[in-house]
Amino acid sequence: MAKWFQSGRRRDMCVILAGAEDGELTGQRLKTRLERRYDARIEPKSFYGALEAMADAGFVEHRTDGIADKYSLTEGGERRLREHYAWMGENLGEAGGEQ
């Protein structure tokens, strides 16, 4: 597993991006959804540092749309997220939809 994915926060950011309605979210909307999940405020420097690191690693894509910065998963980010999901299912005994 890539080192970037060893962080629970980064994994959760990828999960939120994967579930985004349009396949992308503004940085602020992503941060807000993550803060709601954790029920805690996240320091902007820490949050955007994690996003930048994931973009540098090629797992998150960044684009500017007017004044908003928008983020989405790359194919590599989606693949890693799905691999992690499968690994969790195997370890929880629920791989392939088995319950």
PDB file of C-alpha atoms in Angstrom:
ATOM      1  CA  MET A   1       0.000   0.000   0.000  1.00  0.00           C
ATOM      2  CA  ALA A   2       1.278   3.426  -0.843  1.00  0.00           C
ATOM      3  CA  LYS A   3       2.487   5.461   2.091  1.00  0.00           C
ATOM      4  CA  TRP A   4       0.040   8.276   1.298  1.00  0.00           C
ATOM      5  CA  PHE A   5      -2.858   5.910   2.013  1.00  0.00           C
ATOM      6  CA  GLN A   6      -1.698   4.975   5.502  1.00  0.00           C
ATOM      7  CA  SER A   7      -3.486   8.030   6.843  1.00  0.00           C
ATOM      8  CA  GLY A   8      -7.104   7.529   7.840  1.00  0.00           C
ATOM      9  CA  ARG A   9      -7.867  11.141   7.019  1.00  0.00           C
ATOM     10  CA  ARG A  10      -6.557  10.719   3.481  1.00  0.00           C
ATOM     11  CA  ARG A  11      -8.536   7.526   3.015  1.00  0.00           C
ATOM     12  CA  ASP A  12     -11.684   9.263   4.262  1.00  0.00           C
ATOM     13  CA  MET A  13     -11.086  12.182   1.908  1.00  0.00           C
ATOM     14  CA  CYS A  14     -10.886   9.709  -0.978  1.00  0.00           C
ATOM     15  CA  VAL A  15     -14.107   8.005   0.126  1.00  0.00           C
ATOM     16  CA  ILE A  16     -15.906  11.344   0.165  1.00  0.00           C
ATOM     17  CA  LEU A  17     -14.517  12.270  -3.255  1.00  0.00           C
ATOM     18  CA  ALA A  18     -15.521   8.876  -4.668  1.00  0.00           C
ATOM     19  CA  GLY A  19     -19.095   9.504  -3.540  1.00  0.00           C
ATOM     20  CA  ALA A  20     -19.297  13.057  -4.864  1.00  0.00           C
ATOM     21  CA  GLU A  21     -22.351  13.652  -7.030  1.00  0.00           C
ATOM     22  CA  ASP A  22     -20.420  15.180  -9.940  1.00  0.00           C
ATOM     23  CA  GLY A  23     -17.225  13.255  -9.278  1.00  0.00           C
ATOM     24  CA  GLU A  24     -15.593  16.316  -7.756  1.00  0.00           C
ATOM     25  CA  LEU A  25     -15.924  18.684  -4.825  1.00  0.00           C
ATOM     26  CA  THR A  26     -14.595  22.071  -3.924  1.00  0.00           C
ATOM     27  CA  GLY A  27     -11.912  21.977  -1.283  1.00  0.00           C
ATOM     28  CA  GLN A  28     -14.206  23.728   1.185  1.00  0.00           C
ATOM     29  CA  ARG A  29     -17.090  21.323   0.599  1.00  0.00           C
ATOM     30  CA  LEU A  30     -14.767  18.338   1.013  1.00  0.00           C
ATOM     31  CA  LYS A  31     -13.380  19.816   4.234  1.00  0.00           C
ATOM     32  CA  THR A  32     -16.886  20.489   5.568  1.00  0.00           C
ATOM     33  CA  ARG A  33     -18.048  16.931   4.855  1.00  0.00           C
ATOM     34  CA  LEU A  34     -14.963  15.511   6.547  1.00  0.00           C
ATOM     35  CA  GLU A  35     -15.450  17.758   9.592  1.00  0.00           C
ATOM     36  CA  ARG A  36     -19.067  16.616   9.854  1.00  0.00           C
ATOM     37  CA  ARG A  37     -17.937  13.000   9.728  1.00  0.00           C
ATOM     38  CA  TYR A  38     -15.376  13.569  12.485  1.00  0.00           C
ATOM     39  CA  ASP A  39     -17.536  16.052  14.394  1.00  0.00           C
ATOM     40  CA  ALA A  40     -14.413  18.184  14.762  1.00  0.00           C
ATOM     41  CA  ARG A  41     -12.758  21.146  13.091  1.00  0.00           C
ATOM     42  CA  ILE A  42      -9.745  20.402  10.895  1.00  0.00           C
ATOM     43  CA  GLU A  43      -6.972  22.945  10.576  1.00  0.00           C
ATOM     44  CA  PRO A  44      -6.921  24.265   6.990  1.00  0.00           C
ATOM     45  CA  LYS A  45      -3.129  23.932   6.747  1.00  0.00           C
ATOM     46  CA  SER A  46      -3.318  20.243   7.664  1.00  0.00           C
ATOM     47  CA  PHE A  47      -6.285  19.567   5.381  1.00  0.00           C
ATOM     48  CA  TYR A  48      -4.905  21.306   2.306  1.00  0.00           C
ATOM     49  CA  GLY A  49      -1.461  19.842   2.971  1.00  0.00           C
ATOM     50  CA  ALA A  50      -2.983  16.353   2.754  1.00  0.00           C
ATOM     51  CA  LEU A  51      -4.808  17.252  -0.463  1.00  0.00           C
ATOM     52  CA  GLU A  52      -1.618  18.653  -1.976  1.00  0.00           C
ATOM     53  CA  ALA A  53       0.340  15.539  -1.031  1.00  0.00           C
ATOM     54  CA  MET A  54      -2.282  13.311  -2.653  1.00  0.00           C
ATOM     55  CA  ALA A  55      -2.268  15.481  -5.782  1.00  0.00           C
ATOM     56  CA  ASP A  56       1.554  15.355  -5.915  1.00  0.00           C
ATOM     57  CA  ALA A  57       1.359  11.556  -5.655  1.00  0.00           C
ATOM     58  CA  GLY A  58      -1.117  11.471  -8.556  1.00  0.00           C
ATOM     59  CA  PHE A  59      -4.123  10.161  -6.642  1.00  0.00           C
ATOM     60  CA  VAL A  60      -6.164  13.365  -6.549  1.00  0.00           C
ATOM     61  CA  GLU A  61      -6.641  15.833  -9.365  1.00  0.00           C
ATOM     62  CA  HIS A  62      -6.979  19.566  -8.772  1.00  0.00           C
ATOM     63  CA  ARG A  63      -8.471  22.179 -11.069  1.00  0.00           C
ATOM     64  CA  THR A  64      -9.544  25.776 -10.657  1.00  0.00           C
ATOM     65  CA  ASP A  65     -13.097  26.719 -11.589  1.00  0.00           C
ATOM     66  CA  GLY A  66     -13.529  30.468 -11.227  1.00  0.00           C
ATOM     67  CA  ILE A  67     -12.562  31.196  -7.630  1.00  0.00           C
ATOM     68  CA  ALA A  68     -13.112  27.615  -6.452  1.00  0.00           C
ATOM     69  CA  ASP A  69     -10.519  24.861  -6.300  1.00  0.00           C
ATOM     70  CA  LYS A  70     -12.106  21.525  -7.212  1.00  0.00           C
ATOM     71  CA  TYR A  71     -10.761  18.074  -6.455  1.00  0.00           C
ATOM     72  CA  SER A  72     -11.492  14.617  -7.823  1.00  0.00           C
ATOM     73  CA  LEU A  73      -9.941  11.169  -7.656  1.00  0.00           C
ATOM     74  CA  THR A  74      -7.652  10.082 -10.459  1.00  0.00           C
ATOM     75  CA  GLU A  75      -7.873   6.563 -11.864  1.00  0.00           C
ATOM     76  CA  GLY A  76      -4.956   5.636  -9.597  1.00  0.00           C
ATOM     77  CA  GLY A  77      -6.705   7.069  -6.549  1.00  0.00           C
ATOM     78  CA  GLU A  78      -9.907   5.225  -7.370  1.00  0.00           C
ATOM     79  CA  ARG A  79      -7.993   1.967  -7.890  1.00  0.00           C
ATOM     80  CA  ARG A  80      -6.221   2.299  -4.530  1.00  0.00           C
ATOM     81  CA  LEU A  81      -9.477   3.097  -2.791  1.00  0.00           C
ATOM     82  CA  ARG A  82     -11.179   0.038  -4.306  1.00  0.00           C
ATOM     83  CA  GLU A  83      -8.202  -2.159  -3.359  1.00  0.00           C
ATOM     84  CA  HIS A  84      -8.506  -0.924   0.206  1.00  0.00           C
ATOM     85  CA  TYR A  85     -12.254  -1.570   0.183  1.00  0.00           C
ATOM     86  CA  ALA A  86     -11.674  -5.140  -1.023  1.00  0.00           C
ATOM     87  CA  TRP A  87      -9.013  -5.677   1.663  1.00  0.00           C
ATOM     88  CA  MET A  88     -11.422  -4.444   4.332  1.00  0.00           C
ATOM     89  CA  GLY A  89     -14.119  -6.781   3.045  1.00  0.00           C
ATOM     90  CA  GLU A  90     -11.738  -9.736   3.123  1.00  0.00           C
ATOM     91  CA  ASN A  91     -10.778  -8.996   6.698  1.00  0.00           C
ATOM     92  CA  LEU A  92     -14.339  -8.375   7.795  1.00  0.00           C
ATOM     93  CA  GLY A  93     -15.594 -11.505   6.036  1.00  0.00           C
ATOM     94  CA  GLU A  94     -17.795  -9.553   3.655  1.00  0.00           C
ATOM     95  CA  ALA A  95     -15.822  -9.664   0.382  1.00  0.00           C
ATOM     96  CA  GLY A  96     -17.940  -9.952  -2.739  1.00  0.00           C
ATOM     97  CA  GLY A  97     -21.144  -9.032  -0.950  1.00  0.00           C
ATOM     98  CA  GLU A  98     -21.146 -12.043   1.384  1.00  0.00           C
ATOM     99  CA  GLN A  99     -22.749 -11.350   4.742  1.00  0.00           C
TER     100      GLN A  99
END
